Structures are given as structure tokens and as C-alpha cells.
Amino acid sequence: MEQKKGGRESMSGEINTDGIIKENYTLIKDKKICIVGLGGVGGFLGGTLARQYPHVMFYARGDRKDALLKKGISIESEYIGNFTVRPEKISDKAEDFGIMDYIIISVKNYSLEQVCNQIAPMVGEKTVIIPIMNGTNPGERVRKYLGKGIVLDALIYIVSGSNEDYTITQKGKYASVHIGLNTPDIEEQKAIKDVHAIIQGAGVECVMEEDIQAVIWKKYVLNCAYNVLTAYYSATTGELRNDPKKVEEYKELLAEACLVGRTKGVSIPDNMEEEQLRHLLYIQTEDATSSLRRDMDAGRLSELDTFSGYLLEEGKKYGIGLPVTERFYRELKRR
């Protein structure tokens, strides 16, 4: 069933929050939000936000833009249900949008600098930018590339992918956005609280973190094992967890990533390896896989260097040998 443009409406014409806090809608009803990058993560968040709020816009290019203009965005989700929604505006020209109040960036790391240059006309001094991407430093890079706005650090736990027809499929009963800044000032604290309310108001879990770098590294450690192994074996979660050899390699990759993080001074708990192994063995759905696996299987440019490449560089910087990570990296790079 297709949702009406700009949100879910009740028979009275007022927003139907279905139990979502109405103050969150009041906060955002006059604000402009742009989603940049409409793949598995950006498409999922863009769809959920456009379903709830009236002024959500998509920055999209090429065939994806044409498909979205024609049909809107369709989400098939085990977490929030199935729906189709049309945002207020879709364009590939940043000048069409004007200055945004909020921008969510969800692109591949290798595209980030180019994308920041493209969307610069949307960014004012008060624009809040939330890069929700892989890796440990997208927020730092956005601050460098744009030089203005309030940039939050963020990550998401989700299993979600974009299909050939640009619809979005999300697996599992969870999607959790984490946001924060280490030592935020008063203006940044307000931005964090407002983004938290906006995302929660769209029906997606959002957590404000005091030590966001520790949380970012927690996911990064997971990805340094999960993305790499699923790509190497072209495997699903079930195919990893049911093979003792692959589980042992998973543990070794987790241990090497944790070692680098701890050496860098990141607050990584002693039981991180066990916790992330438990996530693989008991939490993820059997048929889940990674974006790195999908990209490499399709012969597309991938984020291999965001995971293994960056980790090896950091290991070299601190004089740490990472033999398992290096073995998988070299083979995947060769492919």
C-alpha cells in the first residue's frame, strides 16, 4: 500500500503517529531533511523519515533518481513493515534544495569527498549533518571537506540492501542508529537531542552515546571480521556460523581489530571479541550478508580498504602484525 506524500495522515488530516511521540513531529514539521545516498541504509532511513515528516528530500542521481521519481521508494522491512512513500522532492542538483536543516549522508567511503563537494550548496552554518557510514572517521572527513555546519558522529546496526529496482529490503527485527560527539558544546548537544527525537519519531531506535568513538569502533571491529569473511567466502551468516573453521577465522579477525583499537587508546571492553562472536552466532538472521560481499560479488568498487586496508595501515603505524587480516586482504585485493 502506498503512503501519501509527506507522512502518514489520519482521517482528520493530522499526523497519525501510531504511538510515536507527537512532540517529535512538532519539532520537525517545518524543517527540511535531505538524504544523500539512497542505498540499503540511506534508502531505509529516507523512507522511514519521508513516511513520517512532510519536508524530506532525496538527493539522487542517474537511474536511481529516475526510478524514485517514477515510483517513490519501497521498503520491505522485517522491523517496521512494508510500505511505499514519495518524498517531497527528488533531484540530482544541490541548488534545487536550498539550505537544509538536516542532511543524512549514507554513501560509500570512496565517494565521500566527491559527494561533499556536490552537496555544499545545501549546507549552511546551522545545518546538522549526520554521516551514517562504515569506517571510523567519516565525521572527521565531512568536517574537513565541508568546513561548515554541525557534523555529528554516527553509525547504524542494520541488515539492509538495495535491490536492482532500487527498492530496499531490510532483514531482522532491529535497526539502531547511534549518534554523539565527544565533548560537544551547547549547540552540538542540542543538535544531538534534536536528531535523536527526529529518528525516534520516525519509528527507528536511536541512542545518544557519551563515548561515540568507542561505539563506532565496536561496529568497526565487527565489520573487520564480518564483511571480510562474508566477502571472502561469498557467504551468508548461516554459512559462517555453521562452519567451525570459518568461526575460528572470525574470532582471529575480531582479535586483531580489537588489538589495534586498544593500542590506539579506544575504550574497547575486554569481552568485545566474545560479544561480537555472540552477535554472529545468535543474533543475525541466517540469510544476512554484508555490503562488501554484495559489491565484490557484483564486481563493483568496494569498501575493502575501509576495513582491512585501514586496519593494516593503523597496525603498521603502531608496529602491530595482523597476519590473518593481511592474508584475507591480499586475496580479496587480488580478486
C-alpha positions as a LaTeX table, in Angstrom:
\begin{tabular}{lrrr}
\hline
Residue & $x$ (\AA) & $y$ (\AA) & $z$ (\AA) \\
\hline
Met1 & 0.00 & 0.00 & 0.00 \\
Glu2 & 1.41 & 3.39 & $-0.97$ \\
Gln3 & 1.63 & 6.03 & 1.74 \\
Lys4 & 0.59 & 9.57 & 0.97 \\
Lys5 & 3.28 & 12.14 & 0.25 \\
Gly6 & 4.83 & 13.77 & 3.26 \\
Gly7 & 3.77 & 11.43 & 6.04 \\
Arg8 & 1.03 & 9.23 & 7.38 \\
Glu9 & $-2.31$ & 11.00 & 7.69 \\
Ser10 & $-5.29$ & 10.25 & 9.88 \\
Met11 & $-8.86$ & 10.85 & 8.72 \\
Ser12 & $-8.76$ & 14.26 & 10.45 \\
Gly13 & $-5.74$ & 15.28 & 8.38 \\
Glu14 & $-3.43$ & 15.37 & 11.40 \\
Ile15 & $-0.30$ & 13.28 & 11.58 \\
Asn16 & $-1.01$ & 9.73 & 12.74 \\
Thr17 & 1.93 & 8.88 & 14.94 \\
Asp18 & 0.69 & 5.39 & 15.87 \\
Gly19 & 2.14 & 5.75 & 19.33 \\
Ile20 & 5.19 & 7.78 & 18.28 \\
Ile21 & 5.79 & 10.88 & 20.41 \\
Lys22 & 3.85 & 13.76 & 18.83 \\
Glu23 & 6.35 & 16.33 & 20.07 \\
Asn24 & 8.88 & 14.79 & 17.67 \\
Tyr25 & 6.61 & 15.62 & 14.76 \\
Thr26 & 6.11 & 19.15 & 16.07 \\
Leu27 & 9.89 & 19.55 & 16.21 \\
Ile28 & 10.42 & 18.61 & 12.57 \\
Lys29 & 7.23 & 19.57 & 10.71 \\
Asp30 & 8.75 & 22.81 & 9.35 \\
Lys31 & 12.32 & 21.51 & 8.98 \\
Lys32 & 13.95 & 20.33 & 5.76 \\
Ile33 & 15.78 & 16.97 & 5.74 \\
Cys34 & 17.81 & 15.67 & 2.81 \\
Ile35 & 19.01 & 12.09 & 2.40 \\
Val36 & 22.19 & 11.72 & 0.37 \\
Gly37 & 22.83 & 8.13 & $-0.68$ \\
Leu38 & 19.70 & 6.02 & $-1.15$ \\
Gly39 & 21.19 & 2.53 & $-0.87$ \\
Gly40 & 20.44 & $-0.03$ & 1.81 \\
Val41 & 20.96 & 2.31 & 4.77 \\
Gly42 & 20.09 & 5.70 & 3.28 \\
Gly43 & 17.06 & 4.29 & 1.47 \\
Phe44 & 15.76 & 2.67 & 4.65 \\
Leu45 & 16.19 & 5.84 & 6.72 \\
Gly46 & 14.96 & 8.08 & 3.92 \\
Gly47 & 11.81 & 6.00 & 3.53 \\
Thr48 & 11.03 & 5.92 & 7.25 \\
Leu49 & 11.59 & 9.66 & 7.59 \\
Ala50 & 9.56 & 10.52 & 4.47 \\
Arg51 & 6.71 & 8.37 & 5.78 \\
Gln52 & 6.56 & 10.46 & 8.94 \\
Tyr53 & 7.64 & 14.01 & 8.06 \\
Pro54 & 6.49 & 16.42 & 5.33 \\
His55 & 9.74 & 18.01 & 4.11 \\
Val56 & 12.03 & 15.05 & 3.42 \\
Met57 & 14.01 & 15.23 & 0.19 \\
Phe58 & 16.25 & 12.81 & $-1.70$ \\
Tyr59 & 19.49 & 13.75 & $-3.44$ \\
Ala60 & 19.74 & 11.02 & $-6.08$ \\
Arg61 & 21.33 & 10.61 & $-9.49$ \\
Gly62 & 21.01 & 8.59 & $-12.68$ \\
Asp63 & 18.73 & 5.58 & $-12.92$ \\
Arg64 & 18.04 & 5.65 & $-9.17$ \\
Lys65 & 16.73 & 9.20 & $-9.42$ \\
Asp66 & 14.51 & 8.24 & $-12.38$ \\
Ala67 & 13.12 & 5.20 & $-10.55$ \\
Leu68 & 12.41 & 7.19 & $-7.39$ \\
Leu69 & 10.70 & 9.97 & $-9.36$ \\
Lys70 & 8.52 & 7.41 & $-11.08$ \\
Lys71 & 7.59 & 5.11 & $-8.20$ \\
Gly72 & 8.77 & 6.61 & $-4.91$ \\
Ile73 & 10.77 & 4.40 & $-2.57$ \\
Ser74 & 9.51 & 0.99 & $-1.47$ \\
Ile75 & 10.68 & $-0.59$ & 1.78 \\
Glu76 & 10.26 & $-4.25$ & 2.66 \\
Ser77 & 11.25 & $-4.49$ & 6.30 \\
Glu78 & 11.06 & $-7.15$ & 8.99 \\
Tyr79 & 11.50 & $-4.32$ & 11.54 \\
Ile80 & 8.98 & $-1.66$ & 10.52 \\
Gly81 & 6.82 & $-3.34$ & 7.88 \\
Asn82 & 6.33 & $-2.82$ & 4.15 \\
Phe83 & 5.38 & 0.49 & 2.56 \\
Thr84 & 5.95 & 2.85 & $-0.36$ \\
Val85 & 6.35 & 6.58 & 0.09 \\
Arg86 & 7.18 & 9.62 & $-2.03$ \\
Pro87 & 9.42 & 12.32 & $-0.56$ \\
Glu88 & 8.66 & 15.99 & $-1.09$ \\
Lys89 & 11.45 & 16.46 & $-3.66$ \\
Ile90 & 13.97 & 14.35 & $-5.60$ \\
Ser91 & 16.81 & 15.93 & $-7.57$ \\
Asp92 & 20.42 & 15.49 & $-8.60$ \\
Lys93 & 21.10 & 19.23 & $-8.31$ \\
Ala94 & 22.00 & 20.51 & $-4.85$ \\
Glu95 & 20.90 & 24.01 & $-5.86$ \\
Asp96 & 17.31 & 22.75 & $-6.17$ \\
Phe97 & 17.06 & 22.10 & $-2.43$ \\
Gly98 & 18.30 & 25.31 & $-0.83$ \\
Ile99 & 19.88 & 25.27 & 2.63 \\
Met100 & 18.90 & 22.15 & 4.58 \\
Asp101 & 18.22 & 21.90 & 8.30 \\
Tyr102 & 19.42 & 18.28 & 8.42 \\
Ile103 & 21.39 & 16.14 & 5.98 \\
Ile104 & 21.93 & 12.39 & 6.37 \\
Ile105 & 24.86 & 11.14 & 4.29 \\
Ser106 & 24.98 & 7.41 & 3.63 \\
Val107 & 27.40 & 6.75 & 0.78 \\
Lys108 & 30.43 & 4.56 & 0.26 \\
Asn109 & 33.63 & 5.91 & 1.80 \\
Tyr110 & 35.37 & 6.23 & $-1.55$ \\
Ser111 & 32.62 & 8.66 & $-2.71$ \\
Leu112 & 32.52 & 10.87 & 0.38 \\
Glu113 & 34.79 & 13.72 & $-0.74$ \\
Gln114 & 33.08 & 14.00 & $-4.13$ \\
Val115 & 29.63 & 13.92 & $-2.54$ \\
Cys116 & 30.53 & 16.62 & 0.00 \\
Asn117 & 31.67 & 18.87 & $-2.84$ \\
Gln118 & 28.39 & 18.23 & $-4.67$ \\
Ile119 & 26.09 & 18.98 & $-1.73$ \\
Ala120 & 27.97 & 22.06 & $-0.46$ \\
Pro121 & 25.18 & 24.42 & $-1.70$ \\
Met122 & 22.76 & 22.70 & 0.74 \\
Val123 & 24.95 & 23.35 & 3.78 \\
Gly124 & 24.69 & 26.43 & 5.98 \\
Glu125 & 26.37 & 27.24 & 9.26 \\
Lys126 & 23.43 & 25.76 & 11.21 \\
Thr127 & 22.89 & 22.69 & 9.03 \\
Val128 & 23.20 & 19.46 & 11.04 \\
Ile129 & 24.97 & 16.74 & 9.04 \\
Ile130 & 24.82 & 13.09 & 10.09 \\
Pro131 & 27.15 & 10.78 & 8.13 \\
Ile132 & 25.90 & 7.23 & 8.76 \\
Met133 & 28.58 & 5.19 & 7.08 \\
Asn134 & 31.13 & 2.44 & 7.55 \\
Gly135 & 34.59 & 3.12 & 8.96 \\
Thr136 & 35.93 & 5.01 & 11.95 \\
Asn137 & 36.30 & 8.57 & 10.67 \\
Pro138 & 33.54 & 9.73 & 8.25 \\
Gly139 & 32.52 & 12.56 & 10.62 \\
Glu140 & 36.08 & 13.84 & 10.75 \\
Arg141 & 36.32 & 13.76 & 6.98 \\
Val142 & 32.99 & 15.55 & 6.46 \\
Arg143 & 34.16 & 18.35 & 8.77 \\
Lys144 & 37.31 & 18.65 & 6.67 \\
Tyr145 & 35.56 & 18.58 & 3.29 \\
Leu146 & 32.65 & 20.92 & 4.10 \\
Gly147 & 34.18 & 23.25 & 6.68 \\
Lys148 & 30.77 & 24.37 & 7.99 \\
Gly149 & 27.64 & 23.04 & 9.62 \\
Ile150 & 27.35 & 20.86 & 12.73 \\
Val151 & 28.63 & 17.38 & 11.95 \\
Leu152 & 27.66 & 14.53 & 14.28 \\
Asp153 & 29.37 & 11.17 & 14.54 \\
Ala154 & 27.04 & 8.26 & 13.92 \\
Leu155 & 26.62 & 4.63 & 12.97 \\
Ile156 & 23.80 & 2.17 & 12.41 \\
Tyr157 & 23.27 & $-1.50$ & 13.16 \\
Ile158 & 21.11 & $-2.88$ & 10.38 \\
Val159 & 20.98 & $-5.57$ & 7.73 \\
Ser160 & 19.60 & $-3.79$ & 4.70 \\
Gly161 & 20.27 & $-3.76$ & 0.98 \\
Ser162 & 19.21 & $-2.02$ & $-2.21$ \\
Asn163 & 17.73 & $-4.20$ & $-4.95$ \\
Glu164 & 18.19 & $-3.89$ & $-8.71$ \\
Asp165 & 14.93 & $-1.96$ & $-8.98$ \\
Tyr166 & 16.07 & 0.39 & $-6.16$ \\
Thr167 & 13.62 & $-0.98$ & $-3.64$ \\
Ile168 & 15.02 & $-1.62$ & $-0.15$ \\
Thr169 & 14.97 & $-4.93$ & 1.72 \\
Gln170 & 15.73 & $-4.93$ & 5.45 \\
Lys171 & 16.27 & $-8.17$ & 7.39 \\
Gly172 & 15.94 & $-8.81$ & 11.12 \\
Lys173 & 13.91 & $-7.29$ & 13.92 \\
Tyr174 & 16.32 & $-4.46$ & 14.61 \\
Ala175 & 17.67 & $-1.19$ & 13.22 \\
Ser176 & 19.53 & 1.01 & 15.67 \\
Val177 & 21.13 & 4.40 & 14.99 \\
His178 & 23.77 & 5.69 & 17.43 \\
Ile179 & 24.78 & 9.36 & 17.49 \\
Gly180 & 27.02 & 11.60 & 19.54 \\
Leu181 & 30.15 & 13.72 & 19.81 \\
Asn182 & 32.98 & 13.52 & 22.26 \\
Thr183 & 32.95 & 16.78 & 24.30 \\
Pro184 & 30.08 & 18.51 & 22.45 \\
Asp185 & 29.37 & 22.21 & 23.07 \\
Ile186 & 25.88 & 23.51 & 23.91 \\
Glu187 & 24.84 & 23.92 & 20.26 \\
Glu188 & 26.08 & 20.44 & 19.42 \\
Gln189 & 24.27 & 18.96 & 22.42 \\
Lys190 & 21.01 & 20.44 & 21.14 \\
Ala191 & 21.68 & 19.04 & 17.67 \\
Ile192 & 22.23 & 15.57 & 19.13 \\
Lys193 & 18.96 & 15.74 & 21.10 \\
Asp194 & 17.01 & 17.00 & 18.08 \\
Val195 & 18.35 & 14.29 & 15.75 \\
His196 & 17.56 & 11.69 & 18.40 \\
Ala197 & 13.95 & 12.94 & 18.56 \\
Ile198 & 13.62 & 13.01 & 14.76 \\
Ile199 & 14.83 & 9.44 & 14.22 \\
Gln200 & 12.87 & 8.06 & 17.17 \\
Gly201 & 9.83 & 9.91 & 15.89 \\
Ala202 & 10.13 & 8.03 & 12.59 \\
Gly203 & 9.93 & 4.72 & 14.46 \\
Val204 & 13.61 & 3.77 & 14.36 \\
Glu205 & 15.61 & 3.22 & 17.53 \\
Cys206 & 18.17 & 5.96 & 18.18 \\
Val207 & 20.70 & 6.07 & 21.02 \\
Met208 & 22.65 & 9.12 & 22.21 \\
Glu209 & 26.18 & 8.00 & 23.11 \\
Glu210 & 28.60 & 9.66 & 25.54 \\
Asp211 & 31.63 & 7.90 & 24.02 \\
Ile212 & 30.67 & 7.67 & 20.37 \\
Gln213 & 34.18 & 6.68 & 19.24 \\
Ala214 & 34.05 & 3.58 & 21.41 \\
Val215 & 30.70 & 2.67 & 19.86 \\
Ile216 & 31.96 & 3.34 & 16.33 \\
Trp217 & 34.93 & 1.06 & 16.95 \\
Lys218 & 32.65 & $-1.61$ & 18.34 \\
Lys219 & 30.87 & $-1.80$ & 14.99 \\
Tyr220 & 34.12 & $-1.38$ & 13.08 \\
Val221 & 35.59 & $-4.41$ & 14.84 \\
Leu222 & 32.51 & $-6.39$ & 13.83 \\
Asn223 & 32.81 & $-5.27$ & 10.21 \\
Cys224 & 36.52 & $-6.06$ & 10.02 \\
Ala225 & 35.53 & $-9.68$ & 10.61 \\
Tyr226 & 32.01 & $-10.00$ & 9.23 \\
Asn227 & 32.34 & $-8.00$ & 6.00 \\
Val228 & 35.70 & $-9.53$ & 5.18 \\
Leu229 & 34.70 & $-13.16$ & 5.76 \\
Thr230 & 31.32 & $-12.91$ & 4.04 \\
Ala231 & 33.07 & $-11.34$ & 1.04 \\
Tyr232 & 35.94 & $-13.85$ & 1.02 \\
Tyr233 & 33.64 & $-16.87$ & 1.10 \\
Ser234 & 30.72 & $-15.18$ & $-0.70$ \\
Ala235 & 28.74 & $-16.38$ & 2.30 \\
Thr236 & 25.74 & $-15.65$ & 4.47 \\
Thr237 & 25.69 & $-15.51$ & 8.26 \\
Gly238 & 24.39 & $-19.07$ & 8.39 \\
Glu239 & 27.22 & $-20.33$ & 6.20 \\
Leu240 & 29.76 & $-18.73$ & 8.51 \\
Arg241 & 28.27 & $-19.83$ & 11.83 \\
Asn242 & 27.81 & $-23.44$ & 10.71 \\
Asp243 & 31.46 & $-23.94$ & 9.72 \\
Pro244 & 33.91 & $-24.32$ & 12.66 \\
Lys245 & 36.87 & $-23.21$ & 10.50 \\
Lys246 & 35.12 & $-20.00$ & 9.49 \\
Val247 & 34.08 & $-19.31$ & 13.09 \\
Glu248 & 37.71 & $-19.66$ & 14.18 \\
Glu249 & 38.84 & $-17.27$ & 11.45 \\
Tyr250 & 36.12 & $-14.87$ & 12.52 \\
Lys251 & 37.48 & $-14.92$ & 16.08 \\
Glu252 & 41.02 & $-14.27$ & 14.81 \\
Leu253 & 39.91 & $-11.28$ & 12.75 \\
Leu254 & 37.97 & $-9.87$ & 15.71 \\
Ala255 & 41.04 & $-10.24$ & 17.95 \\
Glu256 & 43.30 & $-8.38$ & 15.51 \\
Ala257 & 40.85 & $-5.49$ & 15.09 \\
Cys258 & 40.40 & $-5.19$ & 18.86 \\
Leu259 & 44.16 & $-5.15$ & 19.35 \\
Val260 & 44.55 & $-2.18$ & 17.03 \\
Gly261 & 41.70 & $-0.27$ & 18.65 \\
Arg262 & 43.01 & $-0.83$ & 22.16 \\
Thr263 & 46.52 & 0.20 & 21.11 \\
Lys264 & 45.08 & 3.44 & 19.69 \\
Gly265 & 43.51 & 4.17 & 23.09 \\
Val266 & 39.91 & 3.45 & 22.13 \\
Ser267 & 37.82 & 2.20 & 25.05 \\
Ile268 & 37.22 & $-1.38$ & 23.90 \\
Pro269 & 35.92 & $-3.74$ & 26.64 \\
Asp270 & 37.83 & $-6.91$ & 27.45 \\
Asn271 & 34.87 & $-9.03$ & 26.36 \\
Met272 & 34.39 & $-7.35$ & 22.97 \\
Glu273 & 35.52 & $-10.37$ & 20.99 \\
Glu274 & 33.08 & $-12.66$ & 22.80 \\
Glu275 & 30.23 & $-10.18$ & 22.43 \\
Gln276 & 30.74 & $-9.78$ & 18.69 \\
Leu277 & 31.07 & $-13.52$ & 18.20 \\
Arg278 & 27.74 & $-13.96$ & 20.02 \\
His279 & 26.19 & $-11.44$ & 17.61 \\
Leu280 & 27.22 & $-13.65$ & 14.69 \\
Leu281 & 26.20 & $-16.93$ & 16.28 \\
Tyr282 & 22.87 & $-15.97$ & 17.84 \\
Ile283 & 21.52 & $-12.59$ & 16.72 \\
Gln284 & 21.95 & $-12.13$ & 12.98 \\
Thr285 & 19.50 & $-13.84$ & 10.66 \\
Glu286 & 20.71 & $-16.90$ & 8.78 \\
Asp287 & 20.42 & $-15.32$ & 5.33 \\
Ala288 & 22.06 & $-11.98$ & 6.24 \\
Thr289 & 25.23 & $-10.94$ & 4.43 \\
Ser290 & 27.38 & $-7.83$ & 4.03 \\
Ser291 & 27.56 & $-4.89$ & 1.63 \\
Leu292 & 31.19 & $-5.81$ & 0.93 \\
Arg293 & 30.15 & $-9.28$ & $-0.19$ \\
Arg294 & 27.40 & $-7.87$ & $-2.43$ \\
Asp295 & 29.74 & $-5.34$ & $-4.02$ \\
Met296 & 32.55 & $-7.82$ & $-4.63$ \\
Asp297 & 30.21 & $-10.49$ & $-5.98$ \\
Ala298 & 28.86 & $-7.92$ & $-8.44$ \\
Gly299 & 32.33 & $-6.72$ & $-9.46$ \\
Arg300 & 31.66 & $-3.22$ & $-8.14$ \\
Leu301 & 34.06 & $-0.86$ & $-6.40$ \\
Ser302 & 34.06 & $-1.85$ & $-2.72$ \\
Glu303 & 34.97 & $-0.62$ & 0.75 \\
Leu304 & 37.65 & $-3.29$ & 1.32 \\
Asp305 & 40.18 & $-0.58$ & 2.13 \\
Thr306 & 37.78 & 0.93 & 4.68 \\
Phe307 & 38.00 & $-2.31$ & 6.63 \\
Ser308 & 41.15 & $-4.38$ & 6.13 \\
Gly309 & 43.18 & $-1.67$ & 4.36 \\
Tyr310 & 42.72 & 0.95 & 7.08 \\
Leu311 & 43.28 & $-1.59$ & 9.83 \\
Leu312 & 46.56 & $-2.72$ & 8.29 \\
Glu313 & 47.72 & 0.89 & 7.96 \\
Glu314 & 46.95 & 1.54 & 11.62 \\
Gly315 & 48.65 & $-1.71$ & 12.64 \\
Lys316 & 51.78 & $-0.70$ & 10.73 \\
Lys317 & 51.71 & 2.73 & 12.40 \\
Tyr318 & 51.77 & 1.08 & 15.84 \\
Gly319 & 54.10 & $-1.77$ & 14.92 \\
Ile320 & 51.40 & $-4.46$ & 15.20 \\
Gly321 & 51.42 & $-7.51$ & 12.96 \\
Leu322 & 47.99 & $-8.59$ & 11.66 \\
Pro323 & 48.68 & $-11.81$ & 9.74 \\
Val324 & 45.08 & $-13.02$ & 9.40 \\
Thr325 & 43.75 & $-9.65$ & 8.31 \\
Glu326 & 46.61 & $-9.30$ & 5.83 \\
Arg327 & 46.02 & $-12.75$ & 4.33 \\
Phe328 & 42.36 & $-12.07$ & 3.62 \\
Tyr329 & 43.06 & $-8.54$ & 2.43 \\
Arg330 & 45.70 & $-9.63$ & $-0.08$ \\
Glu331 & 43.45 & $-12.35$ & $-1.53$ \\
Leu332 & 40.41 & $-10.09$ & $-1.76$ \\
Lys333 & 42.54 & $-7.33$ & $-3.30$ \\
Arg334 & 43.85 & $-9.79$ & $-5.86$ \\
Arg335 & 40.30 & $-10.66$ & $-6.86$ \\
\hline
\end{tabular}
